[in-house]
Amino acid sequence: MLLGLCAALAPVGGLAGCPPAADRGAERAELLAGLAAAPDEESARALADRLWRLWTTAPDPLSQEWLDEGMDRIRMADYAMAERILTELIAWCPGFAEAWNQRAFARFLKGDMEGSLADIARTLALEPAHFGALSGRFHVLMALGRPAEARAALRAALGIHPWLVERHLLAPPGREL
């Protein structure tokens, strides 16, 4: 339904393209600073949840519908449809980092590791502090048998979110993962 809506309206001028996202840079910076300094896991979780809400807020209602539908399809394990919906969202709104991140997740779950890595790279180009994308990069690289690169990705994620659940997956210095 959503896929057809954009396709039907765009050629006749019904849709002009994705609008720019609202400037939430100050809120983002405040949340990231708080997250880096969080004294405990509970405080960090609350701040991380707020960041996720910020990241998953699309710039317009149509993009929000696509994102929500894509994420619902991921939850239903319908990864191919999730990828298709999120690809449409990316075509409509290429500057929306979370669209790329969610497609990376769908591709990872589908087993398309290279596609997932490409989408993670785009996510991070748009939102360098996306600890979820960095954590995803860790998991993809581990699945590809590239532990040194995976550890670097996890260290980068922990530099942003020190209480990330995956922190326990990073072996102490001198021990392999």
PDB file of C-alpha atoms in Angstrom:
ATOM      1  CA  MET A   1       0.000   0.000   0.000  1.00  0.00           C
ATOM      2  CA  LEU A   2       2.676   2.509   0.998  1.00  0.00           C
ATOM      3  CA  LEU A   3       4.880   1.566  -1.919  1.00  0.00           C
ATOM      4  CA  GLY A   4       2.101   2.233  -4.368  1.00  0.00           C
ATOM      5  CA  LEU A   5       1.123   5.540  -2.770  1.00  0.00           C
ATOM      6  CA  CYS A   6       4.437   7.232  -3.487  1.00  0.00           C
ATOM      7  CA  ALA A   7       4.676   5.678  -6.948  1.00  0.00           C
ATOM      8  CA  ALA A   8       1.154   6.815  -7.787  1.00  0.00           C
ATOM      9  CA  LEU A   9       1.506  10.374  -6.535  1.00  0.00           C
ATOM     10  CA  ALA A  10       5.065  11.263  -7.512  1.00  0.00           C
ATOM     11  CA  PRO A  11       4.648  11.287 -11.305  1.00  0.00           C
ATOM     12  CA  VAL A  12       1.707  13.695 -11.158  1.00  0.00           C
ATOM     13  CA  GLY A  13       3.417  16.087  -8.807  1.00  0.00           C
ATOM     14  CA  GLY A  14       1.513  14.959  -5.727  1.00  0.00           C
ATOM     15  CA  LEU A  15       4.731  14.499  -3.771  1.00  0.00           C
ATOM     16  CA  ALA A  16       7.680  16.848  -3.996  1.00  0.00           C
ATOM     17  CA  GLY A  17      10.150  14.749  -2.035  1.00  0.00           C
ATOM     18  CA  CYS A  18      11.203  14.314   1.519  1.00  0.00           C
ATOM     19  CA  PRO A  19      11.355  17.578   3.450  1.00  0.00           C
ATOM     20  CA  PRO A  20      14.414  18.420   5.518  1.00  0.00           C
ATOM     21  CA  ALA A  21      14.325  17.035   9.035  1.00  0.00           C
ATOM     22  CA  ALA A  22      13.700  19.416  11.899  1.00  0.00           C
ATOM     23  CA  ASP A  23      16.899  20.684  13.484  1.00  0.00           C
ATOM     24  CA  ARG A  24      17.290  18.689  16.669  1.00  0.00           C
ATOM     25  CA  GLY A  25      21.048  19.106  16.902  1.00  0.00           C
ATOM     26  CA  ALA A  26      20.999  20.693  20.355  1.00  0.00           C
ATOM     27  CA  GLU A  27      18.811  17.916  21.769  1.00  0.00           C
ATOM     28  CA  ARG A  28      21.004  15.283  20.092  1.00  0.00           C
ATOM     29  CA  ALA A  29      24.189  16.832  21.495  1.00  0.00           C
ATOM     30  CA  GLU A  30      22.703  17.017  24.989  1.00  0.00           C
ATOM     31  CA  LEU A  31      21.588  13.378  24.880  1.00  0.00           C
ATOM     32  CA  LEU A  32      24.950  12.179  23.558  1.00  0.00           C
ATOM     33  CA  ALA A  33      26.843  14.120  26.232  1.00  0.00           C
ATOM     34  CA  GLY A  34      24.585  12.692  28.916  1.00  0.00           C
ATOM     35  CA  LEU A  35      24.982   9.189  27.533  1.00  0.00           C
ATOM     36  CA  ALA A  36      28.776   9.404  27.522  1.00  0.00           C
ATOM     37  CA  ALA A  37      28.719  10.550  31.159  1.00  0.00           C
ATOM     38  CA  ALA A  38      25.899   8.287  32.390  1.00  0.00           C
ATOM     39  CA  PRO A  39      26.776   7.006  35.875  1.00  0.00           C
ATOM     40  CA  ASP A  40      24.920   3.701  35.537  1.00  0.00           C
ATOM     41  CA  GLU A  41      23.166   1.404  33.110  1.00  0.00           C
ATOM     42  CA  GLU A  42      19.659   2.588  34.015  1.00  0.00           C
ATOM     43  CA  SER A  43      20.488   6.243  33.328  1.00  0.00           C
ATOM     44  CA  ALA A  44      22.204   5.290  30.085  1.00  0.00           C
ATOM     45  CA  ARG A  45      19.219   3.223  28.971  1.00  0.00           C
ATOM     46  CA  ALA A  46      16.856   6.170  29.484  1.00  0.00           C
ATOM     47  CA  LEU A  47      19.113   8.471  27.443  1.00  0.00           C
ATOM     48  CA  ALA A  48      19.649   5.853  24.736  1.00  0.00           C
ATOM     49  CA  ASP A  49      15.882   5.344  24.488  1.00  0.00           C
ATOM     50  CA  ARG A  50      15.444   9.082  23.930  1.00  0.00           C
ATOM     51  CA  LEU A  51      18.113   9.008  21.210  1.00  0.00           C
ATOM     52  CA  TRP A  52      16.364   6.096  19.527  1.00  0.00           C
ATOM     53  CA  ARG A  53      13.082   8.068  19.596  1.00  0.00           C
ATOM     54  CA  LEU A  54      14.883  11.018  18.015  1.00  0.00           C
ATOM     55  CA  TRP A  55      16.489   8.816  15.359  1.00  0.00           C
ATOM     56  CA  THR A  56      13.233   7.008  14.541  1.00  0.00           C
ATOM     57  CA  THR A  57      11.268  10.227  14.084  1.00  0.00           C
ATOM     58  CA  ALA A  58      10.963  10.727  10.349  1.00  0.00           C
ATOM     59  CA  PRO A  59      10.925  14.147   8.695  1.00  0.00           C
ATOM     60  CA  ASP A  60       7.363  13.761   7.382  1.00  0.00           C
ATOM     61  CA  PRO A  61       4.272  11.574   7.907  1.00  0.00           C
ATOM     62  CA  LEU A  62       4.798   9.459   4.776  1.00  0.00           C
ATOM     63  CA  SER A  63       8.379   8.655   5.765  1.00  0.00           C
ATOM     64  CA  GLN A  64       7.182   7.800   9.263  1.00  0.00           C
ATOM     65  CA  GLU A  65       4.604   5.372   7.838  1.00  0.00           C
ATOM     66  CA  TRP A  66       7.268   3.696   5.718  1.00  0.00           C
ATOM     67  CA  LEU A  67       9.704   3.456   8.608  1.00  0.00           C
ATOM     68  CA  ASP A  68       7.073   2.076  10.974  1.00  0.00           C
ATOM     69  CA  GLU A  69       5.933  -0.464   8.376  1.00  0.00           C
ATOM     70  CA  GLY A  70       9.506  -1.513   7.619  1.00  0.00           C
ATOM     71  CA  MET A  71      10.260  -1.973  11.314  1.00  0.00           C
ATOM     72  CA  ASP A  72       7.000  -3.923  11.763  1.00  0.00           C
ATOM     73  CA  ARG A  73       8.026  -6.216   8.899  1.00  0.00           C
ATOM     74  CA  ILE A  74      11.377  -6.801  10.598  1.00  0.00           C
ATOM     75  CA  ARG A  75       9.564  -7.744  13.820  1.00  0.00           C
ATOM     76  CA  MET A  76       7.407 -10.166  11.793  1.00  0.00           C
ATOM     77  CA  ALA A  77      10.572 -11.690  10.243  1.00  0.00           C
ATOM     78  CA  ASP A  78       9.409 -10.568   6.775  1.00  0.00           C
ATOM     79  CA  TYR A  79      12.875  -9.311   5.903  1.00  0.00           C
ATOM     80  CA  ALA A  80      12.407  -9.195   2.131  1.00  0.00           C
ATOM     81  CA  MET A  81       9.345  -6.945   2.430  1.00  0.00           C
ATOM     82  CA  ALA A  82      11.076  -4.847   5.089  1.00  0.00           C
ATOM     83  CA  GLU A  83      14.002  -4.344   2.727  1.00  0.00           C
ATOM     84  CA  ARG A  84      11.662  -3.399  -0.116  1.00  0.00           C
ATOM     85  CA  ILE A  85       9.745  -0.860   1.986  1.00  0.00           C
ATOM     86  CA  LEU A  86      12.916   0.633   3.420  1.00  0.00           C
ATOM     87  CA  THR A  87      14.446   0.860  -0.057  1.00  0.00           C
ATOM     88  CA  GLU A  88      11.425   2.915  -1.120  1.00  0.00           C
ATOM     89  CA  LEU A  89      11.866   5.100   1.956  1.00  0.00           C
ATOM     90  CA  ILE A  90      15.550   5.630   1.125  1.00  0.00           C
ATOM     91  CA  ALA A  91      14.645   6.607  -2.446  1.00  0.00           C
ATOM     92  CA  TRP A  92      12.129   9.113  -1.056  1.00  0.00           C
ATOM     93  CA  CYS A  93      14.258  10.364   1.810  1.00  0.00           C
ATOM     94  CA  PRO A  94      17.957   9.544   1.233  1.00  0.00           C
ATOM     95  CA  GLY A  95      19.156  11.801   4.050  1.00  0.00           C
ATOM     96  CA  PHE A  96      17.179   9.934   6.729  1.00  0.00           C
ATOM     97  CA  ALA A  97      19.838   7.929   8.578  1.00  0.00           C
ATOM     98  CA  GLU A  98      17.432   5.587  10.332  1.00  0.00           C
ATOM     99  CA  ALA A  99      16.025   4.379   7.021  1.00  0.00           C
ATOM    100  CA  TRP A 100      19.515   3.182   6.095  1.00  0.00           C
ATOM    101  CA  ASN A 101      20.071   1.704   9.550  1.00  0.00           C
ATOM    102  CA  GLN A 102      16.835  -0.273   9.520  1.00  0.00           C
ATOM    103  CA  ARG A 103      17.529  -1.574   6.023  1.00  0.00           C
ATOM    104  CA  ALA A 104      20.996  -2.606   7.226  1.00  0.00           C
ATOM    105  CA  PHE A 105      19.318  -4.561  10.025  1.00  0.00           C
ATOM    106  CA  ALA A 106      16.855  -6.221   7.635  1.00  0.00           C
ATOM    107  CA  ARG A 107      19.699  -7.154   5.305  1.00  0.00           C
ATOM    108  CA  PHE A 108      21.732  -8.569   8.193  1.00  0.00           C
ATOM    109  CA  LEU A 109      18.787 -10.713   9.275  1.00  0.00           C
ATOM    110  CA  LYS A 110      18.346 -11.846   5.640  1.00  0.00           C
ATOM    111  CA  GLY A 111      21.997 -12.872   5.510  1.00  0.00           C
ATOM    112  CA  ASP A 112      23.097 -10.095   3.135  1.00  0.00           C
ATOM    113  CA  MET A 113      26.173  -9.060   5.111  1.00  0.00           C
ATOM    114  CA  GLU A 114      27.798  -6.943   2.400  1.00  0.00           C
ATOM    115  CA  GLY A 115      24.561  -5.063   1.768  1.00  0.00           C
ATOM    116  CA  SER A 116      24.207  -4.529   5.491  1.00  0.00           C
ATOM    117  CA  LEU A 117      27.744  -3.150   5.770  1.00  0.00           C
ATOM    118  CA  ALA A 118      27.099  -0.733   2.897  1.00  0.00           C
ATOM    119  CA  ASP A 119      23.936   0.546   4.587  1.00  0.00           C
ATOM    120  CA  ILE A 120      25.724   0.857   7.927  1.00  0.00           C
ATOM    121  CA  ALA A 121      28.411   2.964   6.244  1.00  0.00           C
ATOM    122  CA  ARG A 122      25.722   5.276   4.857  1.00  0.00           C
ATOM    123  CA  THR A 123      23.994   5.450   8.257  1.00  0.00           C
ATOM    124  CA  LEU A 124      27.254   6.500   9.893  1.00  0.00           C
ATOM    125  CA  ALA A 125      27.981   9.051   7.172  1.00  0.00           C
ATOM    126  CA  LEU A 126      24.645  10.674   8.037  1.00  0.00           C
ATOM    127  CA  GLU A 127      24.777  10.091  11.820  1.00  0.00           C
ATOM    128  CA  PRO A 128      28.351   9.422  13.013  1.00  0.00           C
ATOM    129  CA  ALA A 129      27.237   8.908  16.624  1.00  0.00           C
ATOM    130  CA  HIS A 130      24.775   6.118  15.775  1.00  0.00           C
ATOM    131  CA  PHE A 131      25.894   3.549  18.330  1.00  0.00           C
ATOM    132  CA  GLY A 132      23.251   1.142  17.029  1.00  0.00           C
ATOM    133  CA  ALA A 133      24.824   1.167  13.573  1.00  0.00           C
ATOM    134  CA  LEU A 134      28.280   0.696  15.089  1.00  0.00           C
ATOM    135  CA  SER A 135      26.980  -2.201  17.160  1.00  0.00           C
ATOM    136  CA  GLY A 136      25.401  -3.615  14.016  1.00  0.00           C
ATOM    137  CA  ARG A 137      28.739  -3.299  12.233  1.00  0.00           C
ATOM    138  CA  PHE A 138      30.286  -5.335  15.074  1.00  0.00           C
ATOM    139  CA  HIS A 139      27.747  -8.141  14.604  1.00  0.00           C
ATOM    140  CA  VAL A 140      28.075  -8.168  10.803  1.00  0.00           C
ATOM    141  CA  LEU A 141      31.868  -8.238  10.922  1.00  0.00           C
ATOM    142  CA  MET A 142      31.817 -11.057  13.470  1.00  0.00           C
ATOM    143  CA  ALA A 143      29.472 -13.007  11.189  1.00  0.00           C
ATOM    144  CA  LEU A 144      31.947 -12.431   8.344  1.00  0.00           C
ATOM    145  CA  GLY A 145      34.842 -13.734  10.456  1.00  0.00           C
ATOM    146  CA  ARG A 146      36.566 -10.350  10.760  1.00  0.00           C
ATOM    147  CA  PRO A 147      37.034 -10.047  14.538  1.00  0.00           C
ATOM    148  CA  ALA A 148      39.707  -7.319  14.552  1.00  0.00           C
ATOM    149  CA  GLU A 149      37.467  -4.974  12.561  1.00  0.00           C
ATOM    150  CA  ALA A 150      34.495  -6.045  14.664  1.00  0.00           C
ATOM    151  CA  ARG A 151      36.299  -5.136  17.885  1.00  0.00           C
ATOM    152  CA  ALA A 152      37.164  -1.708  16.465  1.00  0.00           C
ATOM    153  CA  ALA A 153      33.490  -1.109  15.638  1.00  0.00           C
ATOM    154  CA  LEU A 154      32.415  -2.163  19.125  1.00  0.00           C
ATOM    155  CA  ARG A 155      35.046   0.062  20.736  1.00  0.00           C
ATOM    156  CA  ALA A 156      33.727   2.989  18.679  1.00  0.00           C
ATOM    157  CA  ALA A 157      30.167   2.215  19.810  1.00  0.00           C
ATOM    158  CA  LEU A 158      31.286   2.029  23.435  1.00  0.00           C
ATOM    159  CA  GLY A 159      32.993   5.393  23.049  1.00  0.00           C
ATOM    160  CA  ILE A 160      29.526   6.831  22.468  1.00  0.00           C
ATOM    161  CA  HIS A 161      27.443   4.531  24.696  1.00  0.00           C
ATOM    162  CA  PRO A 162      29.665   3.044  27.434  1.00  0.00           C
ATOM    163  CA  TRP A 163      26.780   0.987  28.864  1.00  0.00           C
ATOM    164  CA  LEU A 164      25.874  -0.730  25.595  1.00  0.00           C
ATOM    165  CA  VAL A 165      24.707  -4.303  26.212  1.00  0.00           C
ATOM    166  CA  GLU A 166      27.405  -5.637  23.873  1.00  0.00           C
ATOM    167  CA  ARG A 167      30.152  -4.212  26.103  1.00  0.00           C
ATOM    168  CA  HIS A 168      30.523  -7.667  27.636  1.00  0.00           C
ATOM    169  CA  LEU A 169      31.386  -9.090  24.222  1.00  0.00           C
ATOM    170  CA  LEU A 170      34.617  -7.127  24.062  1.00  0.00           C
ATOM    171  CA  ALA A 171      37.378  -9.346  25.378  1.00  0.00           C
ATOM    172  CA  PRO A 172      39.871  -7.851  27.807  1.00  0.00           C
ATOM    173  CA  PRO A 173      43.189  -6.783  26.232  1.00  0.00           C
ATOM    174  CA  GLY A 174      45.337  -9.792  25.380  1.00  0.00           C
ATOM    175  CA  ARG A 175      42.369 -12.166  25.006  1.00  0.00           C
ATOM    176  CA  GLU A 176      40.659 -13.000  21.737  1.00  0.00           C
ATOM    177  CA  LEU A 177      36.932 -12.644  21.187  1.00  0.00           C
TER     178      LEU A 177
END
